[in-house]
């Protein structure tokens, strides 16, 4: 089968790296021909626009809607953004019309890849899979109400043309059903872990990195993800740590990732007088991510009880499982389903730094609980490697039109 992905992000961005590429790679292993047509976060900086990675053909065709330079995420002025989107739209439509494929996967239904999906379906009668892996209208930042309305319109309308619509949370599934989709069209495809990428790590490399970062003798609380307070309220984590650091002066908060709020996070830590306990790593080589997980005593996904969090299924949960690191978050969305029966992480009451601090501290002082969580997670993670999940995805593709 010839399968093509239309993505509005590159393969270093969270969903590109953690969801679409590992899925594409596993599809290739099963004998499918897979291409990824994508936008890039810094298109002018790349030397090669066409690559073959683990058997997957990747072609970058233009700039994505934000610019990522070093650790920063830069938003374009409205007129320039419109121009960038129009160029991307034209290119996606070209590939929708002339590329040879059997199935098109629209990853995150934005205007550029979404309209191209409409063209592929109604002009060429191709099977279309729409993957809604976040609640984009709630989790992104917009410069004005027009941008918000545009993204929301396409996020609500493009799924209606899909032969199959995939998503990863019950919240997103219910939202899609409320839009008018029939239940037989909507399929849950959870996030997962690339088994090869999270293979056994060299512990000597971990210890070398620990020394390099001056973390020897420290217990590291890790946040690994985008430094964007709109979707990841790291302030909640900092407020929680403020409460327990006086009792555990060996604690370090390590934030790994780039984003527009790095300076804001540093400012919050300074206001809370815990800046000496905060280590901002910035954006790293994706191949090194396992090393940073292994530095952690535990990882945290701080969330508020809102639509943004309910629409997310954190990759860091699955990745923490894969690295034998206890995971702490709040009881929002589907997190309880994945972390309970048996206990595979700690769940705090939502919206409370005090409750989050209590759960973090519980792992710090209860080694038996920490070990039990790790043991349970080892069993549960077996279901969430992409070489397992890929079969559920293929069942969706085989769904009759």
XYZ file of C-alpha atoms in Angstrom:
401
model
C 0.000 0.000 0.000
C 1.217 3.506 -0.827
C 0.602 5.836 2.103
C 1.433 9.533 2.262
C 1.370 11.826 5.302
C 0.719 15.571 4.929
C 2.209 17.243 8.017
C 2.367 20.906 8.981
C 5.367 20.283 11.237
C 8.768 18.663 10.882
C 10.093 15.446 12.337
C 11.803 17.213 15.226
C 8.518 18.683 16.462
C 6.650 16.751 19.178
C 4.000 14.995 17.092
C 6.243 14.566 14.079
C 8.943 12.936 16.180
C 6.785 11.075 18.677
C 3.709 10.073 16.665
C 3.846 10.364 12.883
C 7.389 9.290 12.103
C 7.444 6.161 14.312
C 4.068 5.177 12.855
C 5.383 5.703 9.321
C 8.503 3.682 10.113
C 6.460 0.730 11.355
C 4.222 0.898 8.282
C 7.331 0.578 6.110
C 8.471 -2.478 8.072
C 5.151 -4.128 7.219
C 5.806 -3.699 3.507
C 4.063 -0.402 2.792
C 5.569 2.439 0.768
C 5.407 5.559 2.921
C 6.113 9.199 2.112
C 5.955 12.191 4.419
C 5.329 15.592 2.847
C 5.965 18.155 5.560
C 6.676 21.737 6.503
C 9.821 22.601 8.433
C 10.284 24.823 11.482
C 13.314 26.549 9.907
C 13.047 25.740 6.219
C 15.775 28.105 4.995
C 18.320 26.488 7.304
C 18.100 22.942 5.964
C 20.535 21.758 3.314
C 18.580 18.710 2.196
C 14.849 18.871 1.594
C 14.511 15.238 0.518
C 15.607 12.405 2.805
C 15.194 8.690 3.289
C 15.031 7.898 7.012
C 14.589 4.274 8.079
C 12.903 3.530 4.786
C 10.511 6.478 4.988
C 10.723 9.031 2.179
C 10.608 12.538 3.665
C 10.200 15.725 1.635
C 10.114 19.187 3.191
C 8.216 21.644 1.014
C 8.220 24.907 2.948
C 8.174 26.869 6.179
C 5.727 25.905 8.915
C 3.553 28.491 10.630
C 6.140 29.298 13.328
C 9.908 29.706 13.135
C 12.111 27.770 15.555
C 15.652 29.070 15.955
C 17.867 27.516 18.627
C 15.615 27.438 21.702
C 13.138 30.084 20.594
C 9.765 29.839 18.889
C 9.073 32.955 16.813
C 5.634 33.939 15.529
C 5.337 35.609 12.128
C 3.490 38.895 11.533
C -0.032 38.317 10.221
C 0.665 39.205 6.576
C 3.815 37.120 6.372
C 2.032 34.225 8.054
C -0.751 34.403 5.471
C 1.812 34.332 2.654
C 3.611 31.336 4.207
C 0.326 29.476 4.592
C -0.732 30.194 1.007
C 2.583 28.933 -0.387
C 2.286 25.771 1.704
C -1.327 25.282 0.622
C -0.433 25.473 -3.070
C 2.376 22.961 -2.629
C 0.233 20.534 -0.647
C -2.487 20.751 -3.307
C 0.095 19.990 -5.997
C 1.106 16.780 -4.227
C -2.528 15.913 -3.551
C -3.174 16.114 -7.299
C -0.067 14.464 -8.725
C 1.583 12.221 -6.125
C 0.964 8.496 -6.525
C -0.662 7.135 -3.351
C -3.525 4.990 -2.104
C -4.125 6.585 1.293
C -3.548 10.132 2.526
C -3.059 10.796 6.241
C -3.692 14.423 7.193
C -1.762 14.888 10.435
C -3.388 17.703 12.416
C -6.078 19.256 10.158
C -4.779 22.749 9.457
C -5.916 24.810 6.451
C -2.866 23.917 4.331
C -2.929 20.138 4.571
C -6.671 20.021 5.231
C -7.726 21.711 1.993
C -5.266 19.500 0.128
C -7.009 16.521 1.715
C -10.343 17.750 0.371
C -8.799 17.976 -3.103
C -7.385 14.445 -2.882
C -10.741 13.042 -1.811
C -13.096 14.785 -4.210
C -10.864 15.235 -7.258
C -9.001 11.909 -7.116
C -11.349 9.819 -4.942
C -8.545 8.872 -2.541
C -9.053 7.410 0.918
C -8.413 10.074 3.561
C -7.399 9.506 7.191
C -7.642 12.597 9.399
C -5.581 12.418 12.592
C -6.575 14.870 15.335
C -3.914 14.431 17.989
C -4.568 17.646 19.933
C -7.257 20.293 20.384
C -5.411 22.815 18.217
C -7.791 25.749 18.686
C -7.261 25.600 22.443
C -3.599 24.624 22.723
C -2.039 27.153 20.318
C -1.427 30.875 20.583
C -3.072 33.224 18.099
C -2.302 36.823 17.264
C -5.951 37.745 16.725
C -9.494 36.380 16.665
C -9.390 35.847 12.906
C -6.504 33.382 13.190
C -8.297 31.540 15.980
C -11.539 31.362 13.997
C -9.707 30.106 10.900
C -7.923 27.285 12.736
C -11.081 26.318 14.627
C -13.114 26.254 11.402
C -10.758 23.824 9.699
C -10.239 21.755 12.843
C -14.013 21.324 13.038
C -14.741 20.864 9.328
C -11.869 18.861 7.816
C -12.577 15.729 9.921
C -16.035 15.557 8.346
C -14.499 14.566 4.991
C -12.341 11.798 6.431
C -13.081 8.180 5.620
C -11.589 7.433 9.032
C -10.756 9.942 11.756
C -8.176 8.978 14.358
C -7.474 10.651 17.663
C -5.860 9.718 20.967
C -8.207 10.830 23.759
C -11.830 10.217 24.686
C -12.266 13.986 24.998
C -11.238 14.501 21.370
C -13.364 11.550 20.283
C -16.447 13.002 21.941
C -15.744 16.401 20.402
C -15.583 14.764 16.961
C -18.839 12.890 17.576
C -20.473 16.164 18.630
C -19.423 17.639 15.274
C -21.565 15.020 13.551
C -19.152 12.180 12.830
C -20.535 8.676 13.217
C -18.979 6.499 15.908
C -17.846 3.887 13.372
C -15.632 6.494 11.687
C -13.746 7.634 14.786
C -10.930 5.429 16.066
C -8.667 5.867 19.086
C -4.980 5.526 18.216
C -2.992 6.305 21.388
C 0.443 7.804 21.532
C 3.290 5.408 22.093
C 7.016 4.811 22.058
C 9.473 4.065 19.287
C 11.054 0.854 20.565
C 14.338 1.437 18.725
C 14.682 5.058 19.807
C 14.149 4.121 23.450
C 16.351 1.033 23.433
C 18.788 0.323 26.232
C 21.007 3.316 26.945
C 24.687 3.340 27.861
C 24.677 4.209 31.569
C 28.222 5.550 31.279
C 26.925 8.203 28.878
C 24.216 9.075 31.386
C 26.752 9.533 34.172
C 29.017 11.609 31.934
C 26.078 13.882 31.139
C 25.157 14.062 34.815
C 28.658 15.291 35.640
C 28.674 17.708 32.713
C 25.438 19.291 33.974
C 26.640 19.346 37.606
C 23.803 17.059 38.691
C 25.897 14.552 40.623
C 24.247 13.951 44.008
C 21.046 15.687 42.887
C 17.555 14.257 42.519
C 16.189 15.570 39.253
C 12.536 16.383 38.643
C 12.210 16.433 34.883
C 9.897 18.250 32.521
C 10.524 17.189 28.931
C 8.465 19.023 26.333
C 7.711 22.394 24.784
C 8.386 25.382 27.020
C 5.020 26.951 26.238
C 2.805 27.899 29.174
C -0.293 27.932 26.975
C -0.194 24.146 26.686
C 2.246 23.204 29.468
C 1.774 25.200 32.714
C 5.292 24.726 34.034
C 4.487 27.441 36.561
C 2.379 24.827 38.381
C 5.424 22.561 38.653
C 7.605 25.404 39.928
C 5.000 26.383 42.531
C 4.796 22.765 43.698
C 8.565 22.430 43.963
C 8.768 25.682 45.920
C 6.807 23.928 48.673
C 9.127 20.931 49.032
C 12.596 22.247 48.167
C 13.187 23.487 51.762
C 12.898 19.850 52.910
C 14.859 18.426 49.974
C 17.653 20.847 49.068
C 19.141 18.259 46.683
C 16.240 18.694 44.238
C 16.801 20.123 40.760
C 14.068 20.940 38.257
C 15.302 20.173 34.750
C 13.319 21.514 31.784
C 14.276 20.012 28.430
C 12.875 21.632 25.300
C 12.579 24.873 23.405
C 9.732 27.341 23.263
C 8.564 30.901 23.493
C 8.325 30.980 27.307
C 11.857 30.090 28.394
C 12.417 33.594 29.737
C 9.031 33.604 31.469
C 9.773 30.308 33.220
C 13.127 31.647 34.421
C 11.350 34.752 35.696
C 8.803 32.707 37.640
C 11.583 30.657 39.241
C 13.344 33.866 40.233
C 10.154 35.268 41.800
C 9.697 32.026 43.750
C 13.351 32.194 44.856
C 14.133 28.747 43.444
C 16.168 29.793 40.398
C 19.254 27.959 41.690
C 17.175 24.762 41.583
C 16.132 25.272 37.945
C 18.144 23.980 34.996
C 16.922 25.017 31.537
C 18.487 22.687 28.972
C 16.821 24.022 25.847
C 16.190 22.108 22.648
C 18.321 18.965 22.282
C 19.189 16.426 19.624
C 16.229 13.987 19.616
C 18.686 11.082 19.632
C 19.816 12.159 23.106
C 16.387 12.272 24.730
C 16.800 8.934 26.527
C 19.925 10.241 28.270
C 17.947 13.132 29.722
C 15.109 10.900 30.873
C 17.651 8.687 32.620
C 18.945 11.690 34.575
C 15.535 12.053 36.209
C 14.369 10.693 39.540
C 10.834 11.345 38.315
C 9.117 13.291 35.528
C 6.114 15.595 35.753
C 3.402 16.657 33.316
C 1.853 19.739 34.978
C -1.683 20.409 33.753
C -4.766 22.425 34.564
C -8.240 20.951 34.214
C -9.063 22.549 30.874
C -9.764 21.617 27.259
C -6.097 21.902 26.295
C -5.064 19.224 28.798
C -8.101 17.023 28.164
C -7.248 16.991 24.471
C -3.646 15.879 25.073
C -2.228 12.429 25.726
C 1.297 13.230 26.922
C 4.117 11.525 25.063
C 6.258 12.039 28.160
C 4.093 9.523 30.032
C 4.873 6.708 27.595
C 8.495 7.773 27.278
C 8.905 7.813 31.064
C 7.538 4.272 31.183
C 10.033 3.224 28.521
C 12.895 4.675 30.579
C 11.793 3.255 33.965
C 11.148 6.725 35.381
C 8.117 7.367 37.664
C 5.606 9.787 36.148
C 3.527 12.362 38.037
C 0.623 14.381 36.655
C -2.934 15.415 37.575
C -6.240 13.621 37.147
C -7.304 15.335 33.930
C -8.628 13.741 30.747
C -7.548 10.159 30.074
C -4.526 10.200 32.376
C -6.279 8.185 35.099
C -7.199 5.472 32.587
C -3.557 4.962 31.639
C -2.025 5.367 35.094
C -4.396 3.217 37.166
C -5.234 -0.473 37.713
C -2.424 -1.164 38.431
C -0.726 2.052 39.476
C 1.664 3.200 36.732
C 2.188 6.752 37.945
C 0.995 9.274 40.515
C -2.143 11.364 40.021
C -2.673 14.619 41.886
C -5.919 16.539 42.184
C -6.054 19.082 39.379
C -5.182 22.770 39.593
C -3.381 22.451 42.933
C 0.350 23.048 43.454
C -0.062 21.637 46.969
C -1.511 18.350 45.708
C 1.138 18.099 42.996
C 3.846 18.736 45.587
C 2.405 15.996 47.812
C 2.556 13.417 45.014
C 6.103 14.381 44.067
C 7.172 14.156 47.700
C 5.472 10.777 48.113
C 7.733 9.280 45.458
C 10.774 11.006 46.941
C 10.261 9.338 50.326
C 8.668 6.002 49.360
C 11.094 3.812 47.456
C 8.672 0.868 47.544
C 6.061 2.939 45.730
C 8.631 4.144 43.224
C 9.755 0.577 42.518
C 6.165 -0.667 42.219
C 5.277 2.054 39.722
C 8.317 1.185 37.618
C 7.459 -2.530 37.694
C 3.836 -1.912 36.688
C 4.912 0.496 33.951
C 7.210 -2.110 32.424
C 4.221 -4.373 31.880
C 1.909 -1.658 30.604
C 4.359 -0.149 28.138
C 4.366 -3.394 26.149
C 0.997 -2.349 24.691
C 2.224 1.071 23.619
C 5.172 0.486 21.357
C 4.495 1.671 17.831
C 5.244 -1.775 16.426
C 2.095 -2.858 18.316
C -0.098 0.212 17.752
C 0.525 0.134 13.985
C -1.872 -2.797 13.600
C -4.747 -0.771 15.062
C -3.923 1.995 12.625
C -3.969 -0.433 9.702
C -7.390 -1.663 10.798
C -8.560 1.923 10.381
C -7.061 2.198 6.904
C -8.830 -0.995 5.870
C -12.157 0.465 6.991
C -14.407 0.440 3.922
C -15.243 3.731 2.264
